Coordinates of C-alpha atoms in Angstrom, one line a residue:
M1 CA -26.4 8.5 21.0
N2 CA -25.7 11.0 23.7
K3 CA -22.2 11.8 24.9
F4 CA -22.4 9.8 28.2
I5 CA -23.3 6.6 26.4
W6 CA -20.7 7.2 23.7
H7 CA -17.9 7.7 26.2
C8 CA -19.1 4.7 28.2
T9 CA -19.1 2.5 25.1
I10 CA -15.6 3.4 23.9
I11 CA -14.2 3.0 27.4
C12 CA -15.7 -0.4 27.8
L13 CA -14.6 -1.6 24.4
A14 CA -11.1 -0.4 25.1
G15 CA -11.1 -2.3 28.4
L16 CA -12.4 -5.5 26.7
L17 CA -9.8 -5.3 24.0
F18 CA -7.0 -4.8 26.4
S19 CA -8.1 -7.6 28.8
S20 CA -7.4 -10.2 26.2
C21 CA -3.8 -9.2 25.3
R22 CA -2.1 -7.7 28.4
K23 CA 1.3 -9.2 29.1
E24 CA 2.0 -10.6 32.5
S25 CA 5.3 -11.4 34.4
N26 CA 5.9 -14.3 36.8
I27 CA 8.7 -12.2 38.5
Q28 CA 7.8 -10.6 41.9
P29 CA 8.8 -7.1 42.4
Q30 CA 12.0 -6.4 44.4
D31 CA 11.0 -4.9 47.8
V32 CA 7.7 -3.7 46.3
S33 CA 4.4 -4.5 48.0
Q34 CA 2.2 -4.6 44.9
S35 CA 3.1 -6.3 41.6
R36 CA 1.7 -5.4 38.1
N37 CA -1.9 -6.4 37.6
V38 CA -4.3 -6.8 34.8
T39 CA -7.4 -4.6 34.5
T40 CA -10.2 -6.3 32.8
E41 CA -12.8 -3.7 32.8
S42 CA -13.4 0.0 33.3
T43 CA -15.9 1.7 35.5
V44 CA -17.2 5.4 34.8
L45 CA -17.0 7.3 38.0
L46 CA -17.7 10.7 36.6
N47 CA -19.0 12.0 33.2
E48 CA -19.6 15.8 33.2
D49 CA -20.4 17.6 29.9
F50 CA -21.6 20.8 31.4
E51 CA -24.7 20.8 29.2
S52 CA -27.2 21.0 32.1
G53 CA -25.8 24.2 33.8
S54 CA -26.1 27.9 33.4
K55 CA -23.7 30.5 34.7
T56 CA -23.3 33.8 32.8
A57 CA -20.9 35.8 34.9
Y58 CA -17.3 35.3 35.8
T59 CA -17.9 36.2 39.5
V60 CA -17.2 33.1 41.7
G61 CA -20.3 30.9 42.3
S62 CA -21.4 27.3 42.5
I63 CA -23.7 25.6 39.9
S64 CA -25.7 22.4 40.0
L65 CA -24.8 20.0 37.2
N66 CA -25.7 16.4 36.5
S67 CA -22.7 15.1 38.4
G68 CA -23.1 17.5 41.4
S69 CA -22.2 21.0 42.5
W70 CA -19.1 22.7 41.0
T71 CA -17.6 26.1 41.7
L72 CA -16.6 28.3 39.0
D73 CA -14.2 31.1 39.9
D74 CA -13.5 33.6 37.2
A75 CA -15.3 31.3 35.0
L76 CA -18.7 30.8 33.4
I77 CA -20.7 28.4 31.2
G78 CA -20.2 29.4 27.6
N79 CA -22.4 28.8 24.6
L80 CA -21.2 31.1 22.0
A81 CA -19.8 30.2 18.6
A82 CA -16.3 31.1 19.8
D83 CA -16.5 28.6 22.7
L84 CA -14.7 25.5 21.9
K85 CA -17.2 22.7 22.9
N86 CA -18.5 19.2 22.2
G87 CA -22.2 20.0 22.2
S88 CA -23.7 23.3 22.9
K89 CA -21.9 24.4 26.1
S90 CA -18.5 24.3 27.8
V91 CA -16.7 26.1 30.7
R92 CA -14.9 29.3 29.8
I93 CA -12.1 30.3 32.2
R94 CA -10.1 33.6 32.2
N95 CA -7.1 35.0 34.2
T96 CA -6.2 32.4 36.9
G97 CA -9.7 31.1 37.3
T98 CA -10.7 27.7 38.4
L99 CA -13.2 25.0 37.9
S100 CA -13.6 22.7 41.0
S101 CA -16.0 19.9 42.1
D102 CA -17.6 20.6 45.4
F103 CA -18.1 16.9 46.0
S104 CA -15.8 13.9 46.3
I105 CA -16.0 11.0 43.9
S106 CA -16.3 7.8 45.9
G107 CA -14.8 4.4 45.0
A108 CA -11.7 6.1 43.4
T109 CA -9.4 3.3 44.6
G110 CA -6.8 1.9 42.1
A111 CA -5.8 3.0 38.6
I112 CA -7.7 6.1 37.7
T113 CA -7.7 7.8 34.2
I114 CA -9.0 11.3 33.9
T115 CA -9.7 12.9 30.5
I116 CA -10.6 16.6 29.9
K117 CA -11.2 18.3 26.7
H118 CA -9.6 21.8 26.4
G119 CA -8.8 24.6 23.9
T120 CA -8.4 28.4 23.4
Y121 CA -11.4 30.5 23.4
G122 CA -12.1 32.3 20.0
T123 CA -9.1 34.2 18.7
D124 CA -7.4 34.7 22.2
G125 CA -3.7 33.7 22.6
N126 CA -3.0 30.3 24.1
S127 CA -2.8 29.7 27.8
T128 CA -1.8 27.0 30.2
W129 CA -3.8 25.0 32.9
Q130 CA -3.2 22.2 35.4
L131 CA -5.2 19.4 37.0
W132 CA -5.1 19.2 40.8
T133 CA -6.9 16.5 42.9
S134 CA -7.7 16.0 46.5
A135 CA -8.1 12.8 48.3
N136 CA -9.2 14.3 51.6
N137 CA -12.3 16.4 50.7
G138 CA -10.4 19.5 49.6
Q139 CA -8.0 19.7 52.7
S140 CA -4.9 19.4 50.6
W141 CA -4.3 19.1 46.8
T142 CA -1.8 17.4 44.4
Q143 CA -1.1 18.4 40.9
Q144 CA -1.5 15.6 38.4
G145 CA 0.7 15.4 35.4
G146 CA 2.3 18.4 33.7
T147 CA 1.1 21.8 32.7
I148 CA -1.2 21.8 29.6
T149 CA -1.1 24.4 26.8
T150 CA -4.2 25.0 24.9
T151 CA -4.5 25.4 21.1
T152 CA -7.2 26.6 18.8
S153 CA -8.8 23.4 18.4
L154 CA -10.5 21.1 21.0
Q155 CA -7.9 18.6 22.3
T156 CA -8.2 15.9 25.0
A157 CA -5.7 15.7 27.8
T158 CA -5.4 12.4 29.7
F159 CA -4.0 11.9 33.3
N160 CA -3.2 8.6 34.8
L161 CA -3.0 8.4 38.6
T162 CA -3.7 6.0 41.6
G163 CA -6.7 6.7 43.6
T164 CA -6.9 5.9 47.4
G165 CA -10.6 6.2 48.1
S166 CA -12.3 9.6 47.2
L167 CA -11.3 12.2 44.6
R168 CA -12.0 15.9 44.0
I169 CA -11.1 17.6 40.9
S170 CA -9.8 21.3 40.4
I171 CA -8.9 22.6 37.0
R172 CA -6.6 25.7 37.3
K173 CA -5.8 28.2 34.7
V174 CA -2.2 29.2 35.5
S175 CA -1.0 31.5 32.6
G176 CA -2.2 33.6 29.7
G177 CA -3.7 36.6 31.6
T178 CA -7.0 37.7 30.3
N179 CA -6.8 35.1 27.4
R180 CA -9.6 32.7 27.9
I181 CA -9.8 28.9 27.7
N182 CA -12.6 26.4 27.3
I183 CA -13.0 23.1 29.3
D184 CA -15.5 20.4 28.5
D185 CA -16.2 16.8 29.0
V186 CA -14.5 15.9 32.3
N187 CA -14.4 12.1 32.6
V188 CA -13.0 9.9 35.3
T189 CA -12.7 6.1 34.9
L190 CA -11.6 3.4 37.3
G191 CA -9.6 0.4 36.1
S192 CA -8.0 1.6 32.9
G193 CA -4.5 2.1 34.2
G194 CA -1.7 0.3 32.2
S195 CA -4.0 -0.5 29.4
G196 CA -2.1 1.3 26.7
G197 CA -5.4 2.5 25.4
S198 CA -5.2 6.0 27.1
N199 CA -3.3 9.0 25.9
P200 CA -1.3 10.3 29.0
T201 CA -0.5 14.0 29.1
D202 CA 2.5 15.2 27.0
D203 CA 5.5 15.9 29.1
S204 CA 4.1 14.0 32.1
N205 CA 6.7 12.5 34.3
L206 CA 4.7 9.2 34.3
L207 CA 3.9 9.2 30.6
L208 CA 5.4 5.7 30.2
G209 CA 3.4 4.3 33.2
N210 CA 3.7 3.6 36.9
P211 CA 6.1 0.6 36.8
S212 CA 5.3 -0.9 40.2
N213 CA 1.7 0.4 40.6
A214 CA 2.9 2.7 43.4
I215 CA 0.2 4.5 45.4
T216 CA 0.3 7.4 47.8
N217 CA -0.9 5.5 50.9
I218 CA 1.0 5.1 54.1
T219 CA 0.2 1.4 54.1
S220 CA 2.2 1.0 51.0
E221 CA 5.4 1.7 52.8
N222 CA 7.8 0.0 50.3
N223 CA 6.0 1.2 47.2
Y224 CA 5.0 4.8 48.1
L225 CA 4.2 7.2 45.2
M226 CA 5.5 10.6 45.4
E227 CA 4.7 12.9 42.5
K228 CA 7.0 16.0 42.6
A229 CA 6.9 18.9 40.2
Y230 CA 10.0 17.8 38.4
Y231 CA 9.9 13.9 38.7
A232 CA 7.9 11.1 40.1
L233 CA 9.1 8.3 42.2
S234 CA 8.2 5.1 44.1
Y235 CA 9.9 5.2 47.5
S236 CA 10.8 2.3 49.8
R237 CA 10.8 2.9 53.5
G238 CA 12.5 -0.2 54.2
R239 CA 15.4 0.5 51.8
G240 CA 15.6 4.3 52.4
T241 CA 15.9 4.7 48.7
P242 CA 13.5 5.2 45.6
N243 CA 12.6 2.0 43.8
W244 CA 12.4 4.1 40.7
V245 CA 12.3 7.6 39.6
S246 CA 10.5 8.8 36.3
W247 CA 10.9 12.1 34.5
H248 CA 10.9 13.9 31.2
I249 CA 13.5 16.2 29.6
Q250 CA 12.8 18.7 26.8
A251 CA 14.9 21.6 25.7
S252 CA 13.2 24.1 28.0
D253 CA 14.4 21.9 31.1
L254 CA 18.0 22.7 30.3
G255 CA 19.3 26.2 31.2
S256 CA 21.9 28.0 33.1
A257 CA 20.9 27.5 36.7
S258 CA 23.8 26.6 38.9
R259 CA 24.1 23.3 40.7
S260 CA 22.5 24.1 44.2
N261 CA 24.1 21.2 46.2
D262 CA 21.5 21.6 48.8
F263 CA 21.1 17.9 49.8
R264 CA 18.4 17.6 52.4
A265 CA 15.9 15.3 53.9
D266 CA 12.4 15.1 52.3
S267 CA 9.9 16.4 54.8
T268 CA 7.0 15.4 52.7
L269 CA 7.4 11.7 53.7
P270 CA 4.7 10.5 56.2
A271 CA 5.5 11.9 59.6
S272 CA 6.1 8.5 61.2
W273 CA 8.8 7.5 58.7
Y274 CA 12.6 7.9 59.1
Q275 CA 14.0 10.7 56.8
V276 CA 17.4 10.0 55.2
Q277 CA 19.6 12.9 56.0
N278 CA 22.1 14.9 54.0
S279 CA 24.9 13.4 56.3
S280 CA 23.5 9.8 56.1
Y281 CA 26.0 8.8 53.4
T282 CA 29.1 10.5 55.1
G283 CA 32.1 8.1 55.4
S284 CA 30.3 5.2 53.8
G285 CA 32.4 5.1 50.5
F286 CA 29.4 5.8 48.5
D287 CA 28.1 9.0 46.7
R288 CA 24.7 10.5 47.2
G289 CA 23.7 9.3 43.7
H290 CA 20.9 11.2 41.9
N291 CA 18.3 9.2 40.1
C292 CA 17.0 12.4 38.4
P293 CA 20.2 14.2 37.6
S294 CA 20.8 17.7 38.8
A295 CA 21.9 18.8 35.3
D296 CA 18.5 17.5 33.8
R297 CA 16.8 20.4 35.8
T298 CA 18.8 23.5 35.1
A299 CA 15.9 25.9 33.8
T300 CA 15.4 27.4 37.2
T301 CA 17.1 27.4 40.7
A302 CA 13.9 25.8 42.1
A303 CA 14.0 23.0 39.5
N304 CA 17.6 22.2 40.3
S305 CA 17.1 22.4 44.1
A306 CA 14.3 19.8 43.7
T307 CA 16.6 17.1 42.5
F308 CA 18.6 17.3 45.9
L309 CA 16.0 15.7 48.1
M310 CA 17.4 12.5 49.6
T311 CA 14.2 10.6 48.3
N312 CA 15.9 11.1 44.9
M313 CA 19.2 9.5 46.1
M314 CA 20.8 6.0 46.1
P315 CA 24.1 5.0 47.5
Q316 CA 26.2 4.8 44.4
A317 CA 29.9 3.8 44.0
P318 CA 31.8 7.0 43.2
N319 CA 33.3 5.9 39.9
N320 CA 30.0 4.6 38.8
N321 CA 28.2 7.9 39.7
Q322 CA 30.9 10.4 38.6
Q323 CA 32.0 8.6 35.4
T324 CA 30.0 5.8 34.0
W325 CA 26.6 7.2 35.0
A326 CA 27.7 10.8 34.3
N327 CA 28.8 9.9 30.8
L328 CA 25.3 8.4 30.1
E329 CA 23.6 11.4 31.5
N330 CA 25.7 13.8 29.3
Y331 CA 24.9 11.6 26.3
T332 CA 21.1 11.8 27.0
R333 CA 21.2 15.5 27.3
S334 CA 23.0 15.7 24.0
L335 CA 20.0 13.9 22.4
V336 CA 17.8 16.6 23.9
N337 CA 20.0 19.4 22.5
A338 CA 20.0 17.8 19.1
G339 CA 16.2 18.2 18.8
N340 CA 14.7 15.4 20.8
E341 CA 12.7 14.9 24.0
V342 CA 13.3 12.0 26.3
Y343 CA 11.4 10.0 28.9
I344 CA 13.4 8.3 31.5
V345 CA 12.9 5.8 34.2
C346 CA 15.8 5.0 36.5
G347 CA 16.2 2.8 39.6
S348 CA 18.2 0.3 41.6
Y349 CA 17.6 -3.2 43.1
G350 CA 19.4 -5.9 44.9
Q351 CA 21.7 -5.5 48.0
G352 CA 25.5 -5.2 48.2
G353 CA 27.7 -2.7 46.5
T354 CA 31.4 -2.0 46.3
G355 CA 32.3 1.6 47.0
S356 CA 35.6 3.5 47.4
L357 CA 36.4 1.7 50.8
G358 CA 36.6 -1.8 49.0
G359 CA 34.6 -4.8 50.0
V360 CA 30.9 -5.3 49.7
T361 CA 28.7 -3.1 51.8
N362 CA 25.1 -4.0 52.2
T363 CA 23.7 -1.1 54.2
I364 CA 24.7 2.4 55.4
D365 CA 23.4 4.9 58.0
N366 CA 23.2 2.2 60.7
G367 CA 21.3 -0.2 58.6
R368 CA 18.6 2.3 57.6
V369 CA 19.8 2.7 53.9
T370 CA 20.3 -0.4 51.7
V371 CA 23.2 -0.3 49.2
P372 CA 21.8 -1.7 45.9
S373 CA 23.7 -4.3 43.8
N374 CA 22.5 -2.8 40.5
I375 CA 21.5 0.5 39.0
W376 CA 19.4 0.7 35.8
K377 CA 18.0 3.2 33.5
V378 CA 15.5 3.2 30.5
V379 CA 15.7 6.1 28.1
V380 CA 12.9 6.5 25.3
V381 CA 13.9 9.1 22.6
I382 CA 11.4 10.8 20.4
P383 CA 11.7 14.0 18.1
N384 CA 10.3 17.1 19.6
G385 CA 6.6 17.3 19.0
S386 CA 3.2 16.8 20.6
N387 CA 0.9 13.8 21.3
D388 CA 3.9 12.1 22.7
I389 CA 2.5 8.7 23.6
N390 CA 1.1 8.1 20.2
R391 CA 4.5 8.9 18.5
I392 CA 6.2 6.1 20.2
N393 CA 6.3 3.4 17.7
G394 CA 8.3 0.3 16.6
S395 CA 11.0 2.5 15.4
T396 CA 11.5 4.5 18.6
R397 CA 14.9 4.3 20.2
V398 CA 15.0 2.8 23.5
I399 CA 18.2 2.8 25.4
A400 CA 18.3 0.3 28.5
V401 CA 21.3 0.1 30.7
N402 CA 22.0 -2.0 33.8
T403 CA 25.3 -1.5 35.8
P404 CA 26.7 -3.4 38.8
N405 CA 27.1 -0.9 41.6
R406 CA 30.9 -1.3 41.8
N407 CA 33.8 1.2 41.8
D408 CA 35.9 -0.7 39.4
I409 CA 33.4 -0.9 36.4
S410 CA 34.2 0.5 33.0
T411 CA 33.5 4.2 32.4
D412 CA 32.0 3.2 29.0
W413 CA 28.2 2.9 29.8
T414 CA 27.6 1.2 26.4
Q415 CA 29.2 -1.9 27.8
Y416 CA 26.3 -2.3 30.0
K417 CA 23.4 -2.1 27.5
T418 CA 20.6 -4.6 27.9
T419 CA 17.0 -5.0 27.1
V420 CA 14.0 -3.4 29.0
R421 CA 12.6 -6.8 29.4
A422 CA 15.8 -8.0 31.2
I423 CA 15.4 -5.1 33.7
E424 CA 11.7 -6.0 34.1
N425 CA 12.6 -9.6 34.8
A426 CA 15.1 -8.5 37.6
T427 CA 12.8 -6.1 39.2
G428 CA 9.3 -7.3 38.5
Y429 CA 8.3 -3.9 37.1
N430 CA 6.2 -3.2 34.0
I431 CA 8.3 -0.1 32.9
M432 CA 6.5 0.9 29.7
S433 CA 2.9 -0.2 30.9
N434 CA 1.2 2.8 29.0
L435 CA 2.2 1.4 25.7
R436 CA 0.1 -1.3 24.1
P437 CA 1.4 -4.8 24.7
S438 CA 2.4 -5.6 21.2
L439 CA 4.6 -2.3 21.1
Q440 CA 6.0 -3.1 24.5
D441 CA 7.1 -6.6 23.2
S442 CA 8.7 -4.9 20.2
L443 CA 10.6 -2.3 22.0
E444 CA 11.5 -4.2 25.3
T445 CA 13.1 -7.2 23.7
R446 CA 15.8 -5.5 21.7
I447 CA 19.1 -3.9 22.7
D448 CA 19.8 -0.4 21.4
P449 CA 22.3 -0.9 18.4

């Protein structure tokens, strides 16, 4: 059986198995335009194994493959014993070379899964690479997932994203100097998002899933996906806040960078949308409350500064922000310092909070920013390691907290522990959608002891 048929068979079987057991919710999302949905089958949009091409020099050039034309820059088609490959050929990249499709994949609308085999060439040292995609024929590009590190064996990296029509792919080697890497078997499938059958990329900010099926499309103004380098979020234009923010913390994210305090509008929002300003919360009685905390991103000044975009903020009662929530954040970082890595999703919902001025406030900034009634967080804790999605099991610790947005709440965050399922019922989200349904049921229905 050739590789194309084998991949199609596996993908289709996974889709059929999933379609019979995917859990559903009758709750409609809070201020979100698209609710969770069920994918019943997968469609292969691209399957490129590089067996049909030939390129023996690293100089930049385009080659014709079964899927179409690809440009290889500081890259060639390798067929030596030292080339890691599934078959007789794979792409070999050195320095900061790239492998990019010259064509756009059509029909890439909805949940997309991209899998790429990768490894270190021969006895070279390990390197890192990134996946970038373009939805506008290469005019602009967006990085998907995290930075991937190669090893001496052929591994599979999996990326989950939401497509909006067409899709181009660029694989970019970003470190390792003259050390070479191999890339093989680039596959793109439509309709496998949230199946729990894929293996999302380690350290991805969306490893647990896309809770509201947010998409980067201006028509999805209250569920607009924004994938930043240091976190991902669903933004609500109508509320002026994120619906949720998702991120990963490992030891390398925690360093000595100072708090930048450079609160600022997010200029990457669609041009016609109002941008919440640094001063929008002034005099409101509410803090500019981080979803992804500043102290979770102290490895570099750039990482810390990234958390001060106003698209990462919510109007938060000062005592909630500075005491209750700060205590939870400090505890979470202590888990990382103790040898764990954590995946976190944080958000808010409802309307009406009580800040330092007293009384319930529904909106601030002349009605352009909604004050939430509740603020929630889900923390998934696993020991340091690799193949993260497959290391989450029935014994994994999951901390779920839901606090009222009030200034008079307890400073003890443990008083507000709840279940993930309760938060899902309140919001309509599917917070851990990349886990298989039976595992979701096990983890989401218990309170952290």
